């Protein structure tokens, strides 16, 4: 057989011895640092995963808090809008009541004023009628002494004048 294809026994023994020495040296000096590095990396990955889980839980808690705050804000907004609407309705109703009262007061004041003017006008007409009656009576008395027929003509004339004045 060709020595290049099949190795010799001595070469095999030296390779096994070399392999065992390299294995011993690796286990003694390199294996522990490699395993420690792998454990450290595994621990870092576990820590990162737990931190991610914590962050996820915190985000869920923050989201729940935000939803709660948003709900409270909506409730507060609705309450404020309701209060503002009630206040506006109250103001409108108060203004309407005041306007009605003011209108009723003005109508009553106008009615009283008209009544006073009417009474003043009637008093003036009565005074005028009394004055006219006194004037007629005075003139009648003056004429009565003179002539009966003249007195009648004068009274009729005064009555016609009085009717024309009243119209």
PDB file of C-alpha atoms in Angstrom, residues 12 22 25-26 36 52 74-75 80 86 88 110 114-115 122 125 127 135 143:
ATOM      1  CA  UNK A  12      -1.008   7.361  14.725  1.00  0.00           C
ATOM      2  CA  UNK A  22      -3.847  19.432  23.268  1.00  0.00           C
ATOM      3  CA  UNK A  25      -4.058  21.810  27.720  1.00  0.00           C
ATOM      4  CA  UNK A  26      -7.345  23.073  26.303  1.00  0.00           C
ATOM      5  CA  UNK A  36     -17.097  31.065  31.586  1.00  0.00           C
ATOM      6  CA  UNK A  52     -37.386  42.978  28.052  1.00  0.00           C
ATOM      7  CA  UNK A  74     -63.319  62.043  29.073  1.00  0.00           C
ATOM      8  CA  UNK A  75     -65.585  61.764  32.106  1.00  0.00           C
ATOM      9  CA  UNK A  80     -67.636  70.119  32.450  1.00  0.00           C
ATOM     10  CA  UNK A  86     -76.729  73.765  32.519  1.00  0.00           C
ATOM     11  CA  UNK A  88     -75.985  78.481  29.939  1.00  0.00           C
ATOM     12  CA  UNK A 110     -97.853 102.343  30.541  1.00  0.00           C
ATOM     13  CA  UNK A 114    -102.581 106.048  30.304  1.00  0.00           C
ATOM     14  CA  UNK A 115    -105.050 105.870  33.189  1.00  0.00           C
ATOM     15  CA  UNK A 122    -111.537 113.907  32.101  1.00  0.00           C
ATOM     16  CA  UNK A 125    -113.091 118.306  30.408  1.00  0.00           C
ATOM     17  CA  UNK A 127    -113.373 121.720  34.602  1.00  0.00           C
ATOM     18  CA  UNK A 135    -120.067 131.338  32.029  1.00  0.00           C
ATOM     19  CA  UNK A 143    -129.602 138.733  30.173  1.00  0.00           C
TER      20      UNK A 143
END
